[in-house]
Amino acid sequence: MQVFRLYFKLIRKVFPSLAIYLGVFLVLAIGFTFLGSDSEQAAFSQEGIKLTIINRDGPSTVADGLAEHLGRSNTLVELPDDTETLQDAIYYRNVSYILIVPDGFSQGFAQGENVTLDKISIPDTTEGMYADTLINQYLATAQLYQKALHDPGRAVQATLEDLQAQTPVSLQNTSLAGEETAGYIFYFKFLAYVLLGMVILGLGTIMMHFNEPNLRRRNLCSPLTLRSINLQLAMGNGIFTLACWLLLTLTGLILYKGALLQSGLLGLLSLNALVFSVVCAAIGFLIGIFVRNATVQSAISNVLTLGMSFLCGVFVPRSVMSSSVLAVSKFLPAYWYVDALENIAGLTRIDFASLQLIFQALGIQLAFAAAIFSIGLLLSRQRRISR
């Protein structure tokens, strides 16, 4: 097992670089994970606007009721009934909406006429549309009660009681991942980046050392057969890849133990990460065969990890990407890792139909790994024959 022992001596040699890489990732991943979790838990809350009511109708039960209705969810700002002052208030955004109750409004309302109000607002703004909705809601309800009761006071009272009523609304989360999805899904999404970086850097560096001409000649002159050398090298690559996968998976389990175990998705998430680690090993194997310079190897590793992370949805949500970018990213294995991850996060039950898309994405990742390994073995054999 000389080659096997040499393999782990080389691992110790590159361990400081891997440790720095892992440490930086864990700090960023943990920080972004909790930030992402907090941002996903935002809830709807109604926000009011600043508005002014100018009553030119004098004392009015209907106008007072409208002011009470608008004041429940908005801020009422008192301004003098002066054209220049009102225009300046709108221009400088001191208020978003000015409602003017014209003279004769109450009398027309009591007689059942189709009364209207005047307004000053910024055209085509959400604040103006929001105020229009509240006002129309009040007038429509009050007019219905006035037609039935023929008493403006009682009509306004009934209208305010009706519009004050609120209906509680709750959204049920049917996903198996539960309410804490954002945290560990965010972590496993970032895990793709560090797996790519660690495995490509580690395997690429080790394969680069083993393929140095002097070391390769010494190995070929040894009593070991080429088959034994390759077998021990493959064992080392496999153990290193599994160690990276296990370390990152256990870290995620420590961070999200309760949520992960309760969701029942740990197995699928770990399987997806394991399959992707095989893809990373294939890429590292291919790079290590042909790269002879550590600087070039590091540059290629950074380009691949960052490029796939940005294009495939690790750093940027796929929902904001254009169709052309997504079409290109489908030819990269990290896309299918993220695809499987998002399908796992959206599971509502575990059955064949629900798992079909997940295992399809896993199969495509394995196909990528097989193709990359095959290319590496074929080109390595051609190079050995040519020498």
Short mmCIF file of C-alpha atoms in Angstrom, two decimals, residues 152-290:
data_model
loop_
_atom_site.label_atom_id
_atom_site.label_comp_id
_atom_site.label_asym_id
_atom_site.label_seq_id
_atom_site.Cartn_x
_atom_site.Cartn_y
_atom_site.Cartn_z
CA PRO A 152 -76.92 59.28 7.30
CA GLY A 153 -75.88 58.91 10.94
CA ARG A 154 -76.93 55.27 11.21
CA ALA A 155 -75.58 54.54 7.72
CA VAL A 156 -72.14 55.90 8.65
CA GLN A 157 -72.11 53.99 11.95
CA ALA A 158 -73.00 50.70 10.24
CA THR A 159 -70.41 51.36 7.53
CA LEU A 160 -67.60 51.96 10.02
CA GLU A 161 -68.51 48.80 11.93
CA ASP A 162 -68.48 46.73 8.74
CA LEU A 163 -65.19 48.14 7.47
CA GLN A 164 -63.55 47.64 10.84
CA ALA A 165 -64.14 43.91 10.72
CA GLN A 166 -61.06 41.87 9.75
CA THR A 167 -60.80 38.31 8.53
CA PRO A 168 -57.81 36.34 9.84
CA VAL A 169 -55.87 34.66 7.04
CA SER A 170 -53.26 31.94 7.48
CA LEU A 171 -51.24 30.09 4.87
CA GLN A 172 -50.56 26.44 5.52
CA ASN A 173 -47.12 25.16 4.57
CA THR A 174 -47.57 21.68 3.09
CA SER A 175 -43.89 21.16 2.31
CA LEU A 176 -42.12 18.40 4.26
CA ALA A 177 -39.30 20.85 4.83
CA GLY A 178 -41.52 22.95 7.10
CA GLU A 179 -41.05 26.54 8.16
CA GLU A 180 -37.25 26.34 8.48
CA THR A 181 -36.66 25.36 4.87
CA ALA A 182 -34.62 28.43 4.01
CA GLY A 183 -31.84 27.70 6.50
CA TYR A 184 -30.65 24.23 5.61
CA ILE A 185 -31.67 24.43 1.95
CA PHE A 186 -29.55 27.57 1.71
CA TYR A 187 -26.69 25.65 3.36
CA PHE A 188 -26.92 22.67 1.02
CA LYS A 189 -27.06 25.02 -1.94
CA PHE A 190 -23.79 26.65 -0.85
CA LEU A 191 -22.37 23.20 -0.22
CA ALA A 192 -22.10 22.73 -3.99
CA TYR A 193 -19.57 25.55 -4.18
CA VAL A 194 -17.30 24.27 -1.43
CA LEU A 195 -17.50 20.66 -2.65
CA LEU A 196 -16.39 21.78 -6.08
CA GLY A 197 -13.57 23.85 -4.64
CA MET A 198 -12.26 21.33 -2.10
CA VAL A 199 -12.48 18.20 -4.22
CA ILE A 200 -11.14 19.80 -7.40
CA LEU A 201 -8.31 21.48 -5.48
CA GLY A 202 -7.46 18.36 -3.49
CA LEU A 203 -7.73 15.73 -6.22
CA GLY A 204 -6.27 18.01 -8.85
CA THR A 205 -3.20 18.73 -6.72
CA ILE A 206 -2.67 15.08 -5.80
CA MET A 207 -3.12 13.82 -9.36
CA MET A 208 -0.77 16.54 -10.57
CA HIS A 209 1.94 15.27 -8.18
CA PHE A 210 1.39 11.65 -9.15
CA ASN A 211 1.68 12.55 -12.83
CA GLU A 212 4.99 14.34 -12.43
CA PRO A 213 7.41 12.65 -14.86
CA ASN A 214 10.02 11.72 -12.24
CA LEU A 215 7.52 10.32 -9.73
CA ARG A 216 5.66 8.46 -12.45
CA ARG A 217 8.86 6.83 -13.72
CA ARG A 218 9.80 5.78 -10.19
CA ASN A 219 6.39 4.19 -9.71
CA LEU A 220 6.62 2.36 -13.03
CA CYS A 221 10.07 1.02 -12.08
CA SER A 222 8.81 -0.28 -8.75
CA PRO A 223 7.63 -3.88 -8.22
CA LEU A 224 4.05 -2.62 -8.14
CA THR A 225 1.96 -3.24 -11.21
CA LEU A 226 0.27 -0.34 -12.96
CA ARG A 227 -3.08 -1.85 -12.01
CA SER A 228 -2.14 -1.87 -8.32
CA ILE A 229 -0.94 1.73 -8.49
CA ASN A 230 -4.14 2.89 -10.15
CA LEU A 231 -6.29 0.91 -7.72
CA GLN A 232 -4.61 2.44 -4.67
CA LEU A 233 -4.84 5.87 -6.26
CA ALA A 234 -8.56 5.34 -6.91
CA MET A 235 -9.06 4.25 -3.30
CA GLY A 236 -7.33 7.39 -2.08
CA ASN A 237 -9.45 9.59 -4.34
CA GLY A 238 -12.60 7.87 -3.15
CA ILE A 239 -11.75 8.21 0.55
CA PHE A 240 -10.78 11.87 0.14
CA THR A 241 -14.02 12.65 -1.71
CA LEU A 242 -16.12 10.81 0.87
CA ALA A 243 -14.32 12.62 3.69
CA CYS A 244 -15.14 16.02 2.14
CA TRP A 245 -18.78 15.03 1.65
CA LEU A 246 -19.10 13.59 5.17
CA LEU A 247 -17.49 16.62 6.80
CA LEU A 248 -19.81 19.09 5.09
CA THR A 249 -22.91 16.95 5.64
CA LEU A 250 -22.17 16.53 9.34
CA THR A 251 -21.60 20.28 9.63
CA GLY A 252 -25.05 20.88 8.17
CA LEU A 253 -26.52 18.30 10.54
CA ILE A 254 -24.93 20.06 13.52
CA LEU A 255 -26.26 23.44 12.43
CA TYR A 256 -29.80 22.26 11.62
CA LYS A 257 -30.14 19.05 13.61
CA GLY A 258 -33.73 19.53 14.74
CA ALA A 259 -35.12 20.88 11.48
CA LEU A 260 -33.30 18.34 9.30
CA LEU A 261 -34.26 15.29 11.32
CA GLN A 262 -37.85 16.44 11.71
CA SER A 263 -38.27 17.06 7.98
CA GLY A 264 -37.19 13.54 7.00
CA LEU A 265 -35.24 15.00 4.06
CA LEU A 266 -31.72 14.40 5.40
CA GLY A 267 -31.33 11.21 3.37
CA LEU A 268 -32.29 12.82 0.06
CA LEU A 269 -30.20 15.92 0.71
CA SER A 270 -27.17 13.81 1.65
CA LEU A 271 -27.65 11.55 -1.37
CA ASN A 272 -27.80 14.54 -3.69
CA ALA A 273 -24.59 15.95 -2.16
CA LEU A 274 -22.90 12.53 -2.42
CA VAL A 275 -23.76 12.18 -6.10
CA PHE A 276 -22.49 15.69 -6.78
CA SER A 277 -19.25 14.91 -4.93
CA VAL A 278 -18.69 12.09 -7.45
CA VAL A 279 -19.04 14.67 -10.22
CA CYS A 280 -16.52 16.90 -8.44
CA ALA A 281 -14.11 13.96 -8.15
CA ALA A 282 -14.41 13.32 -11.88
CA ILE A 283 -13.64 16.96 -12.68
CA GLY A 284 -10.67 16.98 -10.27
CA PHE A 285 -9.38 13.74 -11.82
CA LEU A 286 -9.57 15.19 -15.33
CA ILE A 287 -7.84 18.43 -14.34
CA GLY A 288 -5.10 16.62 -12.41
CA ILE A 289 -4.18 14.51 -15.42
CA PHE A 290 -3.39 17.41 -17.74
#
